[in-house]
mmCIF file of C-alpha atoms and ligand atoms in Angstrom:
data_model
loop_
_atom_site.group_PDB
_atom_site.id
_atom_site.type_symbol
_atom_site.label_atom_id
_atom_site.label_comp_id
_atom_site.label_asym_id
_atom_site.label_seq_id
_atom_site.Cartn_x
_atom_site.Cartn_y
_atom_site.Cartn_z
ATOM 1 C CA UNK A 1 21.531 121.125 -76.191
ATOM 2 C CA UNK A 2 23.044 118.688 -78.193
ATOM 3 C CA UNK A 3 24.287 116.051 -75.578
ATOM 4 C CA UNK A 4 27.029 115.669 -73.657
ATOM 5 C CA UNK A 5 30.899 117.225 -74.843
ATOM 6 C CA UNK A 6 32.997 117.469 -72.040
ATOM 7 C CA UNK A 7 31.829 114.488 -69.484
ATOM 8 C CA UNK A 8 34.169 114.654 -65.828
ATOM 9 C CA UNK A 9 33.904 111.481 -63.687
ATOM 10 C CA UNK A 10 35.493 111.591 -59.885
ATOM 11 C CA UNK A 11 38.198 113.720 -60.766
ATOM 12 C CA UNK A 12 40.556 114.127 -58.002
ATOM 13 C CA UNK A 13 44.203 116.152 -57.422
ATOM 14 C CA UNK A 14 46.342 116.360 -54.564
ATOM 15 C CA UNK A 15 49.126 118.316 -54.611
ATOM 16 C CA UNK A 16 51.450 116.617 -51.174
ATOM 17 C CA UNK A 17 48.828 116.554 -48.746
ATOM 18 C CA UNK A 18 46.567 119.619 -50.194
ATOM 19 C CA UNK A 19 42.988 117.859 -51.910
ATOM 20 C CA UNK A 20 42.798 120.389 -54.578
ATOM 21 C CA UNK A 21 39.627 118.797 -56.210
ATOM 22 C CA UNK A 22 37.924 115.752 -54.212
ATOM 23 C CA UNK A 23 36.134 113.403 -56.899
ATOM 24 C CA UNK A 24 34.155 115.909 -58.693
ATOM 25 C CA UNK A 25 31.743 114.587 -61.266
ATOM 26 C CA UNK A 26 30.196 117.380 -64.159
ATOM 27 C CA UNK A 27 29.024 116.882 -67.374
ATOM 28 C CA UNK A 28 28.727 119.681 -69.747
ATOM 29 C CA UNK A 29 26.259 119.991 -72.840
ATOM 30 C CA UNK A 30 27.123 120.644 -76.168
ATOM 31 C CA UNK A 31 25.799 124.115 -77.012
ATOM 32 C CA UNK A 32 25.944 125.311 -73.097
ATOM 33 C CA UNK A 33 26.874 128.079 -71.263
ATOM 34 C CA UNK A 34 27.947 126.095 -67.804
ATOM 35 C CA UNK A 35 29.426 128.529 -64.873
ATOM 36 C CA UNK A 36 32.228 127.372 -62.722
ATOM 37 C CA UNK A 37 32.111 129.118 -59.285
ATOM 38 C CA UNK A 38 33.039 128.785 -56.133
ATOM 39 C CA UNK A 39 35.459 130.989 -53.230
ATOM 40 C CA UNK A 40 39.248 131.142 -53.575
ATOM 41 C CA UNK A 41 40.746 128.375 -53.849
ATOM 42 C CA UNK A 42 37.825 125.953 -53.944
ATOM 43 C CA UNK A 43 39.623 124.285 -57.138
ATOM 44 C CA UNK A 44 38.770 125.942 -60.543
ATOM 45 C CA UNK A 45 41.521 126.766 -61.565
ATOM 46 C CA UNK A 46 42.713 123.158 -61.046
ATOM 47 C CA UNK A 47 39.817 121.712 -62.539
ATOM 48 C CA UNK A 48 40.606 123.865 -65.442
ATOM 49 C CA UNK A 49 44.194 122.599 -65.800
ATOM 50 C CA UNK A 50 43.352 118.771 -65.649
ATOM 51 C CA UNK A 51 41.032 119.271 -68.365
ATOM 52 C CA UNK A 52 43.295 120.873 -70.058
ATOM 53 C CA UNK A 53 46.198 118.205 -70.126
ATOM 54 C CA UNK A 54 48.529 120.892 -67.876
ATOM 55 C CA UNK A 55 48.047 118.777 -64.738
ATOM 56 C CA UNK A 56 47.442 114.856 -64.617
ATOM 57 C CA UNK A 57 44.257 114.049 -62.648
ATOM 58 C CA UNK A 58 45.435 112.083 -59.416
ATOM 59 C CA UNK A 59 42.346 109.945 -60.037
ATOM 60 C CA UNK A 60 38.941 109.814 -62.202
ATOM 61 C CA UNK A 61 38.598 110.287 -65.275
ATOM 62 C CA UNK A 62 37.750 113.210 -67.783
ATOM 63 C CA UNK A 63 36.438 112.829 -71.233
ATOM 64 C CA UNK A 64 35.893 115.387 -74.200
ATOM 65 C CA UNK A 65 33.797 114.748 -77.125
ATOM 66 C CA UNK A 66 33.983 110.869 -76.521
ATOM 67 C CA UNK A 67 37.726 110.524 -76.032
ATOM 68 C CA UNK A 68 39.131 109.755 -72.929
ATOM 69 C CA UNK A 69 41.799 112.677 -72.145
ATOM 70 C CA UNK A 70 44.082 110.048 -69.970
ATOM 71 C CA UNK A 71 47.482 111.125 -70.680
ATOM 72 C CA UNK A 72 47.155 113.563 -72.851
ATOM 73 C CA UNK A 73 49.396 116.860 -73.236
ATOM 74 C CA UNK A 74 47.650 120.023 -73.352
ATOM 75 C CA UNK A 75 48.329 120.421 -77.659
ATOM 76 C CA UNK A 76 46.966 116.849 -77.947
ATOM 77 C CA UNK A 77 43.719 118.564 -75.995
ATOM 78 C CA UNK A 78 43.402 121.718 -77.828
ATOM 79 C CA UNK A 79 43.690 118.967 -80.913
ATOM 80 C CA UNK A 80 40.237 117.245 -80.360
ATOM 81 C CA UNK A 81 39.049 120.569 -80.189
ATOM 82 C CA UNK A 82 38.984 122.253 -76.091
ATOM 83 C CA UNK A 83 40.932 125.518 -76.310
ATOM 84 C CA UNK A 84 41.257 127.862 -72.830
ATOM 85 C CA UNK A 85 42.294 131.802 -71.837
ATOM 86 C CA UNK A 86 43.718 132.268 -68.695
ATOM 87 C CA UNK A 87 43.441 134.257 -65.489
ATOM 88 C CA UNK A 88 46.618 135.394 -65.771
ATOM 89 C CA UNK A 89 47.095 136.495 -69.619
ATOM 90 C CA UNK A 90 49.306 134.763 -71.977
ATOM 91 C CA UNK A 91 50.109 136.831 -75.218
ATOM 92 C CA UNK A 92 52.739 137.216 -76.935
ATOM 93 C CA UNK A 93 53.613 140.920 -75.199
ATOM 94 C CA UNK A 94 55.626 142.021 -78.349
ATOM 95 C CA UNK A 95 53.916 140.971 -81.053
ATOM 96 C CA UNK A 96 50.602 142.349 -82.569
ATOM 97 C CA UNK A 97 46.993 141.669 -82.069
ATOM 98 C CA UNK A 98 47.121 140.388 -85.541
ATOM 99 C CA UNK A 99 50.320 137.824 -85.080
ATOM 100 C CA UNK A 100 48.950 136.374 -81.275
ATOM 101 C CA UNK A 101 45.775 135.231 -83.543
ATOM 102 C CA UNK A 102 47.580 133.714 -86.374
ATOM 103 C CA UNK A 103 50.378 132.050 -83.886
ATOM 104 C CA UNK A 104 46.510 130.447 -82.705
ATOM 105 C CA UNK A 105 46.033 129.350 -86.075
ATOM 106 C CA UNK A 106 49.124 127.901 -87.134
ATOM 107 C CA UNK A 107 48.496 125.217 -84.410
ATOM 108 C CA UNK A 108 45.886 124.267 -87.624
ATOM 109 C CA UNK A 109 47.944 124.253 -90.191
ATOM 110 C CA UNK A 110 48.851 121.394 -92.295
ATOM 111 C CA UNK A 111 51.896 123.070 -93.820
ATOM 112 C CA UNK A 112 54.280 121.863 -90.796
ATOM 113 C CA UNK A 113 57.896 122.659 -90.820
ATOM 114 C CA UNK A 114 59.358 121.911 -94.326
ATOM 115 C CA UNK A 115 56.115 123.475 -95.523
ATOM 116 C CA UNK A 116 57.395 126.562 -94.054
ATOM 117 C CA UNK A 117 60.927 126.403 -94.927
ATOM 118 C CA UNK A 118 60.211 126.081 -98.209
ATOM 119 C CA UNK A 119 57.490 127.842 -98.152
ATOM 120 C CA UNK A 120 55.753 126.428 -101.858
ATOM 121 C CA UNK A 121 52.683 127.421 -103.449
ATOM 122 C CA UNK A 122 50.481 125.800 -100.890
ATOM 123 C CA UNK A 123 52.216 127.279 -97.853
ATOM 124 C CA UNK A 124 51.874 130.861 -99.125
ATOM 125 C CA UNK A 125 48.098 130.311 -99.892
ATOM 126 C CA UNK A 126 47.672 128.983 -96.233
ATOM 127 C CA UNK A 127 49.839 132.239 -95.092
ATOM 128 C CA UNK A 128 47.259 134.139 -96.644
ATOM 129 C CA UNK A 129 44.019 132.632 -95.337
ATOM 130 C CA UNK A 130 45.550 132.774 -92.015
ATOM 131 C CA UNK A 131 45.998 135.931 -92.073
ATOM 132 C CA UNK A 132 42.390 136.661 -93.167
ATOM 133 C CA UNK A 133 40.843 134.725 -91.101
ATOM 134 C CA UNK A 134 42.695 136.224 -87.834
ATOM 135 C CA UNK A 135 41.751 139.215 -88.881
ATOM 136 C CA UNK A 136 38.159 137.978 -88.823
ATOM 137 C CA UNK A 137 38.987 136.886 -85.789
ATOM 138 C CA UNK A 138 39.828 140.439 -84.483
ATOM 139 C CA UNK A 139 36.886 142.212 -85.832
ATOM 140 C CA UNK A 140 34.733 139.313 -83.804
ATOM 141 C CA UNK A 141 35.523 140.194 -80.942
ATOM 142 C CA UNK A 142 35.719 143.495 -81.470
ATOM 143 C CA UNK A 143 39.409 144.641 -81.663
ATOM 144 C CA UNK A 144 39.988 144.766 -85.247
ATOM 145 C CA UNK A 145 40.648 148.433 -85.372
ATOM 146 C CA UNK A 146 44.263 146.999 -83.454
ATOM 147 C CA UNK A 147 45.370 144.569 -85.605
ATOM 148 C CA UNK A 148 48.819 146.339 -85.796
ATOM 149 C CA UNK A 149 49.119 147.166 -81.762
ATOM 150 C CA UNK A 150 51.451 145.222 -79.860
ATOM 151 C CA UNK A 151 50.250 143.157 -77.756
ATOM 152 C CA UNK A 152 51.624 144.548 -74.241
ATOM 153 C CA UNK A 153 50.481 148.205 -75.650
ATOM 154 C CA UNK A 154 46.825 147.126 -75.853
ATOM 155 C CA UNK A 155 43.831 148.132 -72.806
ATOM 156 C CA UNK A 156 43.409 145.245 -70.345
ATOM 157 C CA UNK A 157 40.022 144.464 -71.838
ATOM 158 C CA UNK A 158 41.401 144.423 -75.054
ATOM 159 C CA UNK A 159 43.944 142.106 -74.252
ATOM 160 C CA UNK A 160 41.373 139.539 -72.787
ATOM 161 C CA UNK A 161 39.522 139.422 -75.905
ATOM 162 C CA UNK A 162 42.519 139.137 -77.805
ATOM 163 C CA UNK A 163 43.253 136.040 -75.907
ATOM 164 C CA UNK A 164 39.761 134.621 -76.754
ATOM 165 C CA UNK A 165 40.172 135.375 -80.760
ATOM 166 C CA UNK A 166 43.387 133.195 -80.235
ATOM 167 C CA UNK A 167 41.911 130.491 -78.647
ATOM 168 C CA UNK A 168 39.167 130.701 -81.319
ATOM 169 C CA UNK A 169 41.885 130.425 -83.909
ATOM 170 C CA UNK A 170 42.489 126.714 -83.184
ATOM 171 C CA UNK A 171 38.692 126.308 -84.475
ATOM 172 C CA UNK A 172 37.901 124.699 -80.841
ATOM 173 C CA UNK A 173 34.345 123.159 -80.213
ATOM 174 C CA UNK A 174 34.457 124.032 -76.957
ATOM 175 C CA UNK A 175 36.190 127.295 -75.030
ATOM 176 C CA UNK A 176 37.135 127.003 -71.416
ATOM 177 C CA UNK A 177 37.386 130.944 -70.308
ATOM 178 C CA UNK A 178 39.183 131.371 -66.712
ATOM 179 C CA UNK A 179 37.996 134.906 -65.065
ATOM 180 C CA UNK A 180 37.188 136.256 -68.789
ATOM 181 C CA UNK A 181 35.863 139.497 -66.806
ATOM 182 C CA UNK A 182 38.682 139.924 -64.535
ATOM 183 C CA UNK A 183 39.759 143.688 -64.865
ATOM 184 C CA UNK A 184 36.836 144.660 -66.896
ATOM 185 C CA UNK A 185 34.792 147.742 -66.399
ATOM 186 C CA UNK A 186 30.680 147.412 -66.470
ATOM 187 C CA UNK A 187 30.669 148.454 -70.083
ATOM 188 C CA UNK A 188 33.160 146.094 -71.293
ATOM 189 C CA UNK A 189 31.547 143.212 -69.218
ATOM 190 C CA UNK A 190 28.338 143.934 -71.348
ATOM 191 C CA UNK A 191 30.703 143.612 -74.720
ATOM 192 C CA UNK A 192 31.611 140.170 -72.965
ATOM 193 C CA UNK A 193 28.347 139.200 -72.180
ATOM 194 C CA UNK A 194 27.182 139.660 -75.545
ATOM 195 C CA UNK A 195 30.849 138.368 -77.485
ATOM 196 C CA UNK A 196 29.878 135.195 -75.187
ATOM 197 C CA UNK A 197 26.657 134.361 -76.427
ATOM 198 C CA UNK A 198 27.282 135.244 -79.582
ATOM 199 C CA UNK A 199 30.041 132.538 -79.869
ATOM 200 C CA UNK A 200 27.788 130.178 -78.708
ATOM 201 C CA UNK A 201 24.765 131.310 -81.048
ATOM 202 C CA UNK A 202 26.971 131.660 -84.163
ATOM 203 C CA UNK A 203 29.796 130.021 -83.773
ATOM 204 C CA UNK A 204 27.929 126.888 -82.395
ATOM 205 C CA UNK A 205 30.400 126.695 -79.348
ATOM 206 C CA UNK A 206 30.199 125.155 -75.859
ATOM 207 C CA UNK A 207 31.338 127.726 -73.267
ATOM 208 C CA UNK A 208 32.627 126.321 -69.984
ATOM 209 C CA UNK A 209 33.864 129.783 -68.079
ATOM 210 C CA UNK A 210 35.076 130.287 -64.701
ATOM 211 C CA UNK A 211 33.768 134.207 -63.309
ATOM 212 C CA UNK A 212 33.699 135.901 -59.765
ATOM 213 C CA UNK A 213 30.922 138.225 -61.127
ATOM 214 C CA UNK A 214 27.806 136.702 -59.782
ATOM 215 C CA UNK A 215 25.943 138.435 -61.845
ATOM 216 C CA UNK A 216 27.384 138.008 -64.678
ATOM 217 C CA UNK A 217 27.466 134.365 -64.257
ATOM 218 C CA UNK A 218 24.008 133.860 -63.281
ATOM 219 C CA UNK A 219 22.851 135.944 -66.189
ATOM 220 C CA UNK A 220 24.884 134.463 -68.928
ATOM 221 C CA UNK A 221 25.194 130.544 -67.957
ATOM 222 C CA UNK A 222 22.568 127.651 -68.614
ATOM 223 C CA UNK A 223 24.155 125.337 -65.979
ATOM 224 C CA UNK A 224 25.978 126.110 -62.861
ATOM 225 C CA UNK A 225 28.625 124.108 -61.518
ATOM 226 C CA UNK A 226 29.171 125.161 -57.725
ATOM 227 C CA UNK A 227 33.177 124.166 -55.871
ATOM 228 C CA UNK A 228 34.239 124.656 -52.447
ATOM 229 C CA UNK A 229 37.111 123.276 -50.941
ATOM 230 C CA UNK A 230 37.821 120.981 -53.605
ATOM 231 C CA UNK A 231 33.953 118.971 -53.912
ATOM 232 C CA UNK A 232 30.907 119.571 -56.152
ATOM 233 C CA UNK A 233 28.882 121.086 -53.506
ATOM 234 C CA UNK A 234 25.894 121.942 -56.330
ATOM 235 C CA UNK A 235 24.936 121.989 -59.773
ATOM 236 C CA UNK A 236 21.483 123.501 -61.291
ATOM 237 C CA UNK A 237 20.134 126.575 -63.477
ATOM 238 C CA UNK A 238 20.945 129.532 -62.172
ATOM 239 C CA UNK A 239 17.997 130.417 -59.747
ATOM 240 C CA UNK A 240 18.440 126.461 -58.445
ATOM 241 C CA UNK A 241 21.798 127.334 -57.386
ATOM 242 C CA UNK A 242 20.844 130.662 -56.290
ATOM 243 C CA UNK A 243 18.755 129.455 -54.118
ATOM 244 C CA UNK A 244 20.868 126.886 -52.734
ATOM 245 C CA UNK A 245 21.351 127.250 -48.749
ATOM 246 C CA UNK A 246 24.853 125.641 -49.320
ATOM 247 C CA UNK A 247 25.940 127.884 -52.169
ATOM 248 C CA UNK A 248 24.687 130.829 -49.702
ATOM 249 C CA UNK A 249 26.414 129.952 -47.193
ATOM 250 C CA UNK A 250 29.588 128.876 -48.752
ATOM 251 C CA UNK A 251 30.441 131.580 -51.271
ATOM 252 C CA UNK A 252 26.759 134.281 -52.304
ATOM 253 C CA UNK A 253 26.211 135.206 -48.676
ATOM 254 C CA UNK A 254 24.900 138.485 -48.884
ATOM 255 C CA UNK A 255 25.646 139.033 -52.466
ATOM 256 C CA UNK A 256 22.540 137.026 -53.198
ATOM 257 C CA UNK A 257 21.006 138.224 -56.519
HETATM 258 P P1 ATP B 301 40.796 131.253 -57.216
HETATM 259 O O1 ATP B 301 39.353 131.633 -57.305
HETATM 260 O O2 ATP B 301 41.493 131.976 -56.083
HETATM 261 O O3 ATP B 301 41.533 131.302 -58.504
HETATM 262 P P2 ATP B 301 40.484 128.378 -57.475
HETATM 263 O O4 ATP B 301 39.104 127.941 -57.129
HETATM 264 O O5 ATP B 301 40.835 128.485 -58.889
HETATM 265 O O6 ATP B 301 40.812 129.723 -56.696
HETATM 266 P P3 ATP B 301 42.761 126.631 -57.269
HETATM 267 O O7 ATP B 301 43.727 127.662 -57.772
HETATM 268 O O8 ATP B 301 42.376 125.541 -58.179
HETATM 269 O O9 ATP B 301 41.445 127.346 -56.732
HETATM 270 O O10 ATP B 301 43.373 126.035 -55.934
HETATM 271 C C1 ATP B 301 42.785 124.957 -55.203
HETATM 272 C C2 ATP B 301 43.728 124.521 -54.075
HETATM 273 O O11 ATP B 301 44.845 123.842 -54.643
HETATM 274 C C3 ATP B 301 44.278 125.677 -53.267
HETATM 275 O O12 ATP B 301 44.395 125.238 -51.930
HETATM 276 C C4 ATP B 301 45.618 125.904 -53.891
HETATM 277 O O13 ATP B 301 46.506 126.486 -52.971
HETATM 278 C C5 ATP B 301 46.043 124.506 -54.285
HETATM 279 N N1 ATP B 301 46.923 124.463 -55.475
HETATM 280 C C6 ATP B 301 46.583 124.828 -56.739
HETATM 281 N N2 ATP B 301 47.609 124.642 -57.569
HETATM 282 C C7 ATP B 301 48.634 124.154 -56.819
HETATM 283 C C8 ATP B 301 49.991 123.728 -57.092
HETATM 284 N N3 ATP B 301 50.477 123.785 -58.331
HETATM 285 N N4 ATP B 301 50.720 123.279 -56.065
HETATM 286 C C9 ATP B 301 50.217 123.217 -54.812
HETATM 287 N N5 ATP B 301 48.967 123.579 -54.489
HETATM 288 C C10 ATP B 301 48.189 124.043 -55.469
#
């Protein structure tokens, strides 16, 4: 691992009188796999969105690859290089796998506005790699063959890993995955497994993913961050947590693996 990226001190949000996250304190590697988990509601999600720059942390602070995020909006975050997918999906329903990657991209470009209006030799020859590398993009992870399907026309599964060739179009260093296996059957959970590691193996990315599979998580992460109700109740490889009586009794129970 190559040292800290994404470093969160005593991070706390209250929404009115709900404690959505209660001074949680993680640090994730450079190079990791690091699992979120935790039972509804325990304050992913949330955690998620303050590290993002879509909700202001009510206290703490949160740094990513050794700037402070303090203020930031969520463009200025996906800027220094921390992109996210989300539980819900957000793609652009009618457009095509192709043009939800290269709207990614364009968040890139150097072109800007007047670029594009005028559209000189430079713009077109940005157009163009773009394009190509979206396409890339696709074949990555795996949907290349529907560059040309709308977006809203595309197989749940499909759409999820469209959503991750997007994010991956900003050029992140790090990708912040919210239920990435939501919806997925057990042979496109596999594909995910595998499309995971492989980002991180050849694409040199930190991973930070939130996942209700257990099994999934415990067989794909390095690091284990464990929530409920808002705190850090544990943190450790896989088989630490595991084995954890409070993770047991707070969220594996009987699903124990
Ligand atoms: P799940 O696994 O169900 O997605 P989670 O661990 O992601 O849950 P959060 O969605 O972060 O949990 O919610 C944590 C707590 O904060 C919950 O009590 C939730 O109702 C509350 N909460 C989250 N967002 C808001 C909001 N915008 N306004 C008010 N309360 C909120």
């Amino acid at each position: 691992m190559g040292g800290p990226l994404l470093t969160v001190t005593e991070v706390g949000k209250h929404f009115g009188g709900i404690v959505a996250l209660d001074g949680v304190s993680l640090v994730v590697q450079a190079g990791a796999i690091h699992g979120l988990i935790g039972p509804n509601g325990a304050g992913k999600t949330t955690l998620f969105n303050v590290l993002t720059g879509m909700y202001a942390a009510s206290s703490g602070t949160v740094s990513f690859a050794g700037q402070t995020l303090h203020g930031m909006k969520p463009h200025q975050v996906l800027g220094l290089g921390l992109a996210r997918t989300f539980q819900n999906i957000r793609l652009f329903a009618n457009m095509t796998a192709l043009e939800n990657v290269m709207v990614g991209r364009h968040a890139r470009t150097r072109a800007g506005v007047w670029g594009a209006v005028y559209r000189g030799q430079g713009t077109r020859a940005e157009e163009v790699a773009i394009r190509g590398r979206a396409g890339e993009l696709l074949d990555l992870v795996g949907i290349a063959a529907q560059r040309r399907t709308l977006a809203k026309h595309l197989a749940y599964g499909d759409q999820r890993r469209l959503e991750i060739a997007r994010a991956l179009a900003t050029e992140p260093l790090a990708l912040a995955l919210d239920e990435p296996a939501a919806g997925m059957n057990p042979v496109e959970r596999q594909e995910l497994i595998r499309l995971i590691r492989r980002l991180r193996d050849e694409l040199a990315l930190t991973v930070l993913l939130i996942e209700h599979d257990v099994q999934l998580v415990m067989g794909l992460c390095d690091r284990i961050t464990v929530l409920d109700f808002g705190l850090k109740i544990a943190e450790g490889t896989p088989s630490e947590v595991r084995s954890d009586p409070l993770v047991i009794a707070a969220y594996l129970g009987s699903e124990v693996v």
